[in-house]
Coordinates of C-alpha atoms and ligand atoms in Angstrom, one line a residue:
M101 CA -9.9 -79.1 22.4
K102 CA -7.4 -77.3 20.2
S103 CA -10.0 -76.1 17.8
I104 CA -12.2 -74.9 20.7
T105 CA -9.3 -72.8 22.1
F106 CA -8.6 -71.5 18.6
L107 CA -12.3 -70.6 18.1
F108 CA -12.3 -68.9 21.4
L109 CA -9.3 -66.8 20.4
I110 CA -10.9 -65.8 17.1
I111 CA -14.1 -64.8 18.9
S112 CA -12.3 -62.8 21.5
A113 CA -10.0 -61.2 19.0
S114 CA -12.9 -60.2 16.7
S115 CA -15.0 -58.9 19.5
Y116 CA -12.1 -56.9 20.8
A117 CA -11.5 -55.5 17.3
Q118 CA -15.1 -54.6 17.1
E119 CA -15.1 -52.9 20.5
S120 CA -12.0 -50.9 19.8
D121 CA -13.3 -49.9 16.4
Y122 CA -16.4 -48.7 18.0
L123 CA -14.6 -46.7 20.7
N124 CA -12.2 -45.3 18.2
D125 CA -14.9 -44.2 15.9
F126 CA -16.2 -41.3 18.1
L127 CA -15.3 -37.7 17.0
K128 CA -11.8 -37.0 18.3
P129 CA -10.9 -34.4 20.9
D130 CA -9.3 -32.3 18.1
F131 CA -12.7 -31.9 16.5
H132 CA -14.4 -30.6 19.6
E133 CA -11.4 -28.4 20.4
G134 CA -11.5 -26.9 16.9
R135 CA -15.2 -26.2 17.3
R136 CA -14.6 -24.5 20.6
Q137 CA -11.9 -22.3 19.0
V138 CA -14.3 -21.3 16.2
F139 CA -17.0 -20.6 18.7
R140 CA -14.6 -18.4 20.7
D141 CA -13.6 -16.5 17.6
K142 CA -17.3 -15.5 17.2
M143 CA -17.8 -14.5 20.8
P144 CA -17.9 -10.7 21.6
N145 CA -14.8 -9.3 23.3
N146 CA -14.6 -9.7 27.0
S147 CA -17.3 -12.4 27.3
V148 CA -17.8 -15.8 28.8
A149 CA -20.2 -18.5 27.5
V150 CA -21.8 -21.0 29.8
F151 CA -23.0 -24.4 28.7
F152 CA -24.8 -26.9 31.0
A153 CA -25.0 -30.7 30.3
N154 CA -28.5 -32.1 29.8
P155 CA -30.3 -33.0 33.0
I156 CA -31.2 -36.6 33.9
R157 CA -35.0 -36.9 33.4
N158 CA -37.1 -39.1 35.7
R159 CA -39.4 -41.6 34.1
S160 CA -41.0 -43.0 37.3
N161 CA -40.0 -43.8 40.8
D162 CA -36.3 -44.7 40.7
V163 CA -36.2 -45.3 36.9
D164 CA -34.8 -42.4 34.7
Y165 CA -35.2 -42.0 30.9
V166 CA -32.2 -43.1 29.0
Y167 CA -29.7 -40.3 29.3
H168 CA -28.8 -38.2 26.2
Q169 CA -26.4 -35.4 26.2
A170 CA -27.4 -31.9 25.0
S171 CA -26.3 -31.4 21.4
N172 CA -24.4 -28.1 21.9
F173 CA -22.6 -29.4 24.9
F174 CA -21.6 -32.6 23.0
Y175 CA -20.6 -30.6 19.9
L176 CA -18.2 -28.5 22.0
T177 CA -16.9 -31.2 24.3
G178 CA -17.5 -34.8 23.2
Y179 CA -18.5 -35.4 26.9
R180 CA -21.6 -37.6 27.2
E181 CA -22.3 -37.5 31.0
P182 CA -24.8 -35.5 33.0
G183 CA -24.1 -33.0 35.9
A184 CA -21.4 -30.9 34.2
V185 CA -20.9 -27.3 33.1
L186 CA -18.5 -25.8 30.6
L187 CA -17.3 -22.2 30.8
L188 CA -15.7 -20.8 27.6
F189 CA -13.9 -17.5 27.8
K190 CA -13.0 -15.2 24.9
E191 CA -9.8 -14.2 26.6
F192 CA -7.4 -16.0 28.9
Q193 CA -8.2 -15.9 32.6
H194 CA -6.0 -16.5 35.6
S195 CA -6.6 -18.2 38.9
E196 CA -4.3 -19.4 41.7
E197 CA -5.6 -22.9 41.5
I198 CA -5.3 -23.5 37.8
G199 CA -3.1 -20.8 36.3
E200 CA -3.9 -19.5 32.8
Y201 CA -7.1 -20.9 31.2
D202 CA -9.6 -20.0 28.5
E203 CA -12.0 -22.9 29.2
I204 CA -12.9 -24.9 32.2
V205 CA -15.2 -27.9 32.8
F206 CA -16.7 -28.8 36.1
S207 CA -17.5 -32.5 36.1
Q208 CA -19.1 -35.1 38.4
T209 CA -16.9 -37.5 40.3
S210 CA -19.9 -39.7 40.8
L211 CA -23.6 -39.5 40.1
N212 CA -24.1 -40.1 43.8
K213 CA -25.2 -43.6 43.4
R214 CA -23.0 -46.6 43.9
P215 CA -20.9 -47.5 40.9
V216 CA -22.1 -51.0 41.2
F217 CA -25.5 -49.8 40.1
D218 CA -24.5 -47.1 37.6
G219 CA -20.9 -47.8 36.5
E220 CA -18.0 -45.4 36.7
V221 CA -18.2 -41.8 35.5
L222 CA -15.3 -40.1 33.7
G223 CA -14.5 -37.6 36.5
P224 CA -12.0 -34.8 36.1
E225 CA -9.1 -37.0 35.0
G226 CA -11.3 -38.7 32.4
V227 CA -12.5 -35.4 31.1
K228 CA -8.9 -34.3 30.6
S229 CA -8.5 -37.1 28.2
L230 CA -11.2 -35.4 26.1
G231 CA -8.7 -32.6 25.5
F232 CA -9.3 -30.2 28.4
E233 CA -6.6 -29.0 30.7
A234 CA -8.7 -27.2 33.3
V235 CA -11.2 -29.6 34.8
L236 CA -12.5 -29.4 38.4
D237 CA -14.8 -31.5 40.4
A238 CA -18.3 -30.1 40.1
Q239 CA -18.4 -29.8 43.9
K240 CA -15.9 -26.9 43.5
F241 CA -18.1 -24.8 41.3
D242 CA -19.9 -23.2 44.2
K243 CA -16.7 -21.8 45.7
F244 CA -14.9 -21.2 42.4
E245 CA -13.8 -17.5 42.4
I246 CA -15.2 -16.0 39.2
D247 CA -16.2 -12.4 39.0
F248 CA -18.9 -12.3 36.3
S249 CA -19.3 -8.5 36.8
K250 CA -16.0 -7.9 34.9
F251 CA -17.4 -9.3 31.6
D252 CA -19.3 -7.2 29.1
F253 CA -21.3 -10.2 28.2
V254 CA -22.3 -13.5 29.8
L255 CA -23.7 -15.8 27.1
Q256 CA -26.0 -18.5 28.3
E257 CA -28.7 -20.7 26.9
K258 CA -32.2 -20.7 28.4
F259 CA -32.3 -22.8 31.5
F260 CA -34.0 -26.2 31.4
N261 CA -37.3 -26.1 33.2
D262 CA -37.4 -29.8 34.3
V263 CA -34.2 -30.2 36.3
R264 CA -34.8 -32.1 39.5
D265 CA -32.8 -31.6 42.7
N266 CA -31.0 -34.5 44.1
P267 CA -30.8 -33.5 47.8
S268 CA -27.9 -35.9 48.4
N269 CA -25.7 -34.3 45.7
P270 CA -24.7 -30.7 46.3
A271 CA -23.2 -30.5 42.8
D272 CA -26.0 -32.1 40.7
L273 CA -27.2 -30.1 37.7
F274 CA -29.9 -28.4 39.8
S275 CA -27.3 -27.1 42.2
L276 CA -24.9 -26.1 39.5
I277 CA -27.6 -24.0 37.8
E278 CA -28.7 -22.5 41.2
Q279 CA -25.0 -21.6 42.0
F280 CA -24.6 -20.0 38.6
K281 CA -27.7 -17.9 39.0
E282 CA -26.4 -16.7 42.4
K283 CA -23.0 -15.8 40.9
I284 CA -24.8 -13.8 38.2
E285 CA -27.1 -12.1 40.6
S286 CA -24.3 -11.0 42.9
A287 CA -22.3 -9.9 39.8
K288 CA -25.2 -7.7 38.7
N289 CA -25.2 -6.1 42.2
L290 CA -21.5 -5.4 41.9
E291 CA -21.6 -3.7 38.5
I292 CA -19.7 -0.4 38.5
V293 CA -20.3 1.7 35.5
S294 CA -17.7 4.3 35.0
E295 CA -15.4 5.4 32.2
G296 CA -13.7 2.3 30.6
E297 CA -15.9 -0.1 32.5
Y298 CA -19.0 -1.7 31.1
K299 CA -22.2 -3.0 32.5
M300 CA -22.3 -6.8 32.3
S301 CA -25.2 -8.0 30.3
V302 CA -26.6 -11.5 30.1
N303 CA -27.4 -12.6 26.6
T304 CA -29.6 -15.7 26.0
T305 CA -29.8 -15.7 22.2
R306 CA -26.2 -15.2 21.0
I307 CA -25.2 -18.9 21.7
R308 CA -28.0 -20.1 19.5
E309 CA -27.0 -17.8 16.7
I310 CA -23.3 -18.8 16.8
M311 CA -24.1 -22.5 17.2
T312 CA -26.4 -22.3 14.2
E313 CA -23.7 -20.8 12.1
L314 CA -21.3 -23.6 13.1
R315 CA -23.6 -26.6 13.1
E316 CA -25.4 -25.9 9.8
I317 CA -22.2 -26.5 7.8
K318 CA -20.8 -30.0 8.5
L319 CA -17.1 -30.8 8.8
K320 CA -15.7 -33.9 7.1
E321 CA -15.7 -35.9 10.3
E322 CA -19.4 -35.1 10.8
I323 CA -20.3 -36.0 7.2
D324 CA -18.5 -39.4 7.7
M325 CA -20.6 -40.0 10.8
L326 CA -23.8 -39.0 9.0
R327 CA -22.9 -41.4 6.1
K328 CA -22.7 -44.2 8.6
A329 CA -26.0 -43.3 10.4
I330 CA -27.7 -43.0 7.0
D331 CA -26.3 -46.3 5.6
I332 CA -27.4 -48.1 8.8
S333 CA -30.9 -46.6 8.4
C334 CA -31.2 -47.6 4.8
I335 CA -30.1 -51.2 5.6
G336 CA -32.9 -51.2 8.2
Q337 CA -35.3 -50.1 5.4
R338 CA -34.0 -52.8 3.1
E339 CA -34.4 -55.6 5.7
V340 CA -38.0 -54.5 6.4
M341 CA -38.8 -54.4 2.7
K342 CA -37.3 -57.9 2.3
G343 CA -39.3 -59.4 5.2
L344 CA -42.5 -57.5 4.8
H345 CA -45.8 -59.5 4.8
P346 CA -49.4 -58.5 5.6
G347 CA -49.4 -60.4 8.9
M348 CA -46.8 -58.2 10.4
S349 CA -47.5 -55.5 13.1
E350 CA -46.3 -51.9 13.0
S351 CA -44.2 -52.5 16.0
E352 CA -42.6 -55.6 14.6
I353 CA -41.5 -53.5 11.6
Q354 CA -40.2 -50.9 14.0
G355 CA -38.3 -53.7 15.8
I356 CA -36.6 -54.9 12.7
H357 CA -35.3 -51.4 11.9
E358 CA -34.1 -50.9 15.4
F359 CA -32.4 -54.4 15.6
V360 CA -30.4 -53.4 12.5
Y361 CA -29.4 -50.1 14.1
K362 CA -28.1 -51.9 17.2
K363 CA -26.4 -54.5 15.1
Y364 CA -24.3 -51.8 13.4
G365 CA -23.5 -50.0 16.6
A366 CA -26.0 -47.1 16.5
E367 CA -26.9 -46.3 20.0
Y368 CA -30.3 -44.7 19.7
E369 CA -33.1 -43.8 17.3
G370 CA -32.6 -40.1 16.4
Y371 CA -36.3 -39.5 17.1
P372 CA -39.2 -41.8 18.0
S373 CA -39.8 -44.3 15.1
I374 CA -42.9 -43.7 13.0
V375 CA -44.4 -46.8 11.4
G376 CA -47.9 -46.0 10.1
A377 CA -50.0 -48.4 8.0
G378 CA -52.8 -46.9 5.8
H379 CA -54.6 -44.0 7.5
N380 CA -52.1 -44.1 10.4
G381 CA -49.5 -42.8 7.9
C382 CA -51.6 -39.6 7.7
I383 CA -50.7 -38.7 11.3
L384 CA -47.4 -37.0 10.9
H385 CA -46.0 -37.8 14.3
Y386 CA -47.6 -41.2 14.7
I387 CA -45.5 -43.1 17.2
K388 CA -48.0 -45.5 18.8
N389 CA -47.2 -48.1 16.1
D390 CA -49.8 -50.4 17.6
K391 CA -51.7 -51.8 14.6
M392 CA -51.4 -55.6 14.9
K393 CA -51.6 -56.4 11.2
V394 CA -50.6 -54.1 8.4
K395 CA -52.7 -56.3 5.9
D396 CA -52.7 -54.8 2.4
D397 CA -52.1 -51.2 3.5
L398 CA -49.3 -48.9 2.4
V399 CA -46.8 -48.7 5.3
L400 CA -45.1 -45.4 5.9
M401 CA -41.8 -45.9 7.8
D402 CA -39.9 -42.8 9.0
L403 CA -36.9 -43.9 11.0
G404 CA -33.4 -42.7 11.7
A405 CA -30.5 -44.4 13.4
E406 CA -28.3 -42.2 15.6
Y407 CA -24.7 -43.3 15.3
H408 CA -22.2 -41.7 17.8
G409 CA -24.4 -38.6 18.1
Y410 CA -25.4 -38.1 14.5
T411 CA -28.8 -39.0 13.2
A412 CA -30.3 -40.0 9.8
D413 CA -33.9 -39.3 8.8
V414 CA -35.1 -41.6 6.1
T415 CA -38.7 -42.4 5.1
R416 CA -39.9 -45.1 2.8
T417 CA -43.5 -46.1 2.0
I418 CA -44.1 -49.6 0.8
P419 CA -47.1 -51.9 0.1
A420 CA -47.5 -54.5 2.8
D421 CA -48.8 -57.2 0.3
G422 CA -45.9 -56.5 -2.1
K423 CA -47.7 -54.7 -4.9
F424 CA -48.8 -51.1 -5.2
T425 CA -52.4 -50.7 -6.3
K426 CA -53.1 -48.3 -9.2
E427 CA -54.1 -45.5 -6.9
Q428 CA -51.2 -46.1 -4.5
A429 CA -48.8 -46.1 -7.4
A430 CA -50.3 -42.8 -8.8
I431 CA -49.8 -41.0 -5.5
Y432 CA -46.4 -42.6 -5.0
N433 CA -45.1 -41.6 -8.4
L434 CA -46.4 -38.1 -7.9
V435 CA -44.4 -37.7 -4.6
L436 CA -41.3 -39.2 -6.3
K437 CA -41.7 -36.7 -9.1
A438 CA -41.9 -33.8 -6.7
Q439 CA -38.8 -35.0 -4.9
E440 CA -36.8 -35.4 -8.1
A441 CA -37.9 -31.9 -9.2
A442 CA -36.7 -30.4 -5.8
F443 CA -33.4 -32.2 -6.0
K444 CA -32.6 -30.3 -9.2
N445 CA -32.6 -27.1 -7.3
C446 CA -30.3 -28.3 -4.6
K447 CA -27.0 -26.6 -5.2
P448 CA -25.0 -23.8 -3.6
G449 CA -26.5 -20.4 -4.1
N450 CA -30.1 -21.7 -4.7
T451 CA -32.6 -21.2 -1.9
F452 CA -34.4 -23.6 0.4
S453 CA -37.7 -21.8 -0.3
K454 CA -37.5 -22.3 -4.0
S455 CA -37.2 -26.1 -3.6
G456 CA -40.3 -26.0 -1.4
W457 CA -42.2 -24.2 -4.1
I458 CA -41.0 -26.5 -6.8
A459 CA -42.2 -29.6 -4.9
R460 CA -45.5 -28.0 -4.0
D461 CA -46.1 -27.0 -7.6
V462 CA -45.6 -30.6 -8.9
I463 CA -47.9 -31.9 -6.2
N464 CA -50.6 -29.4 -6.8
K465 CA -50.6 -30.0 -10.5
G466 CA -50.6 -33.8 -10.0
L467 CA -53.4 -33.8 -7.5
A468 CA -55.5 -31.6 -9.8
K469 CA -54.8 -34.0 -12.7
L470 CA -55.9 -37.0 -10.7
G471 CA -59.1 -35.1 -9.7
I472 CA -58.2 -35.1 -6.0
I473 CA -58.4 -31.3 -5.9
E474 CA -60.5 -29.1 -8.3
S475 CA -57.6 -27.1 -9.7
E476 CA -53.9 -26.7 -9.1
D477 CA -54.5 -23.4 -7.1
H478 CA -57.2 -25.0 -4.9
E479 CA -56.2 -24.8 -1.2
H480 CA -55.7 -28.2 0.4
F481 CA -54.0 -30.0 3.3
Y482 CA -52.7 -33.0 1.5
F483 CA -49.0 -31.8 1.8
P484 CA -49.2 -30.1 5.3
H485 CA -45.5 -29.9 6.2
G486 CA -42.2 -28.4 5.0
L487 CA -40.0 -30.0 2.4
S488 CA -36.7 -29.9 4.1
H489 CA -34.5 -29.5 7.2
H490 CA -30.9 -29.9 8.3
I491 CA -29.9 -33.1 10.0
G492 CA -26.9 -33.6 12.3
L493 CA -26.7 -34.1 16.1
D494 CA -30.4 -33.3 16.1
V495 CA -32.9 -34.6 13.6
H496 CA -34.0 -31.0 13.1
D497 CA -30.6 -29.5 13.3
P498 CA -30.2 -25.7 13.6
G499 CA -30.0 -23.8 10.3
Q500 CA -30.8 -20.4 8.8
Y501 CA -32.7 -21.8 5.8
K502 CA -31.7 -19.2 3.3
K503 CA -29.3 -20.4 0.6
Y504 CA -27.7 -23.8 0.2
E505 CA -24.0 -24.0 1.0
E506 CA -21.5 -26.7 0.4
N507 CA -21.4 -29.3 3.2
M508 CA -24.9 -28.8 4.4
V509 CA -26.7 -32.1 5.0
I510 CA -30.4 -31.8 4.6
T511 CA -33.6 -33.9 4.0
I512 CA -35.8 -33.6 1.0
E513 CA -39.2 -35.1 2.0
P514 CA -42.3 -34.4 0.1
G515 CA -45.5 -36.2 1.0
I516 CA -49.1 -36.7 0.2
Y517 CA -51.6 -37.7 2.9
I518 CA -55.2 -38.4 2.2
P519 CA -57.0 -39.2 5.5
I520 CA -60.2 -41.3 5.5
G521 CA -63.2 -39.0 5.0
S522 CA -61.3 -36.5 2.8
D523 CA -63.2 -34.5 0.3
C524 CA -62.3 -36.6 -2.7
D525 CA -63.2 -40.0 -4.2
E526 CA -63.1 -42.8 -1.6
K527 CA -60.6 -44.8 -3.6
W528 CA -57.9 -42.4 -2.4
W529 CA -58.8 -42.6 1.3
G530 CA -56.1 -43.9 3.6
I531 CA -53.3 -43.4 1.2
A532 CA -50.3 -41.7 2.8
V533 CA -46.9 -41.5 1.1
R534 CA -43.7 -39.7 2.2
I535 CA -40.4 -40.2 0.5
E536 CA -37.6 -38.8 2.6
D537 CA -34.0 -38.7 1.6
D538 CA -30.8 -37.2 3.0
I539 CA -28.5 -35.3 0.7
L540 CA -25.2 -33.6 1.0
I541 CA -24.8 -30.2 -0.8
T542 CA -21.6 -30.5 -2.8
E543 CA -19.6 -27.8 -4.6
D544 CA -21.9 -27.8 -7.7
G545 CA -25.0 -29.9 -6.7
Y546 CA -25.9 -32.6 -4.3
E547 CA -25.1 -36.2 -3.4
L548 CA -27.9 -38.6 -2.5
L549 CA -26.7 -40.1 0.8
S550 CA -29.6 -42.4 1.4
N551 CA -29.3 -44.3 -1.9
K552 CA -29.0 -47.7 -0.3
A553 CA -32.8 -47.8 0.3
P554 CA -34.7 -48.2 -3.0
R555 CA -37.1 -45.5 -4.0
T556 CA -38.7 -46.6 -7.2
I557 CA -41.8 -48.8 -7.3
K558 CA -40.0 -51.4 -9.4
A559 CA -37.0 -51.6 -7.0
I560 CA -39.2 -51.7 -3.9
E561 CA -41.5 -54.5 -5.3
E562 CA -38.4 -56.5 -6.3
L563 CA -36.9 -56.3 -2.9
I564 CA -40.1 -57.2 -1.1
E565 CA -39.9 -60.6 -2.9
Q566 CA -36.7 -61.4 -1.1
D567 CA -36.2 -63.0 2.3
N568 CA -34.8 -61.0 5.2
I569 CA -32.6 -61.9 8.2
F570 CA -35.6 -63.1 10.2
S571 CA -37.4 -65.1 7.5
E572 CA -36.4 -68.4 9.0
Y573 CA -36.8 -67.4 12.6
D574 CA -40.5 -66.6 12.9
L575 CA -41.6 -67.4 16.5
P576 CA -44.7 -69.4 17.3
P577 CA -47.6 -67.6 19.0
L578 CA -47.0 -66.7 22.7
K579 CA -49.2 -69.6 23.9
G580 CA -47.5 -72.0 21.4
Q581 CA -45.1 -74.8 22.3
Y582 CA -41.5 -74.0 23.3
Ligands
LIG143 N1 -38.8 -37.7 11.3 C1 -39.1 -36.3 11.4 C2 -39.0 -35.6 10.2 O1 -39.1 -36.2 9.1 O2 -38.8 -34.4 10.1
MN144 MN1 -37.4 -35.1 8.3
MN145 MN1 -38.5 -38.2 8.9

């Protein structure tokens, strides 16, 4: 009896510890407040910026898609619920109700369904704990006295075009956007242009420009978050490599990755998981993942865990039967060589475009040497995508793509895809290889963040020999005995 009580205590203590670690691990209010201040510094004088939360999107009937906050809204607030709007002012404002303020959030008090179905929402008091002083119920937005005509600039993002009205909630996102539009329209009508007064103008591009400048350089807290997302993704890649066998399906492989993500507290996939065996790997956005047996194909696995908002983007390509054939190895090593060559250019001051050309040059020369193209300057579509992009809150995070700067986090992802029927020897058909890694640009070079997932043929083949977490738990067929 004693030992059972003791065990219970250990279990509850450890799950409590895990839970509080999880909650404590989100970006802190200071981070978001600091980002708002830098954003404000970059705003034009006498301006206000308006950010809406992401809408809820309907899947069918009374089932919605899993909610995900808009990245800019999350970056500036840390607030992960729908039905809210943030106003950020360049200068302090004054109102009878709230006194002095230079930012204000309107938040939902309920999502208009019973909490027993949807749980509680933060509400204005909860949003204050995210570091805001001025927070009002979204129902007050309509009547909130704000004269937009007095600003030189109203900065807003483009409106979502798929926001549904919830007729029973007069303060849902649809209503907030409509109310905002009305306020802007009446402000336009009120504009007085005379000496010392300016015509208010609505700008829909400046927010994107400022957010790009902010988000393309990561702060330490963001890099720490990305390291976790990337480690989790690499462990997923390792578990699949260890358990891989020709009888597996593409979606079973996807399931192992995603199980590992959840196990380590990642909430989502950063983008729909891509698991393509053989020719399926040639389809760049292949997300059907419905081949029932991967057999002896190469399996291209492009997956990224999203941990507390930040997403990894890691691709490994592995032989389902454990050994690369001669042709698969030739293509694989060529992609690896292109990636290694591009890495060498990754340091502050060098350009994104040069890395692209370096990788392309290696691939062109290699394809010509293997006889897949006639000569290195022969036009082809075997490497049909870009080499690199920023990652962060979005898998394709905003960036200017000019020169590398310290604390950028980017992918380097060369690939060669030879669809069935290509204009080359049949022995190459159906081979698709992408090797995608995530790197941090450092003061004088780069750090490979996705190094927990093996990249060389030798290391991959060795890992495939091992057992994975599920090796002893294979389930009998659905019609089998339970
Ligand atoms: N997974 C999308 C990409 O690699 O860009
Ligand atoms: Mn990518
Ligand atoms: Mn990818």
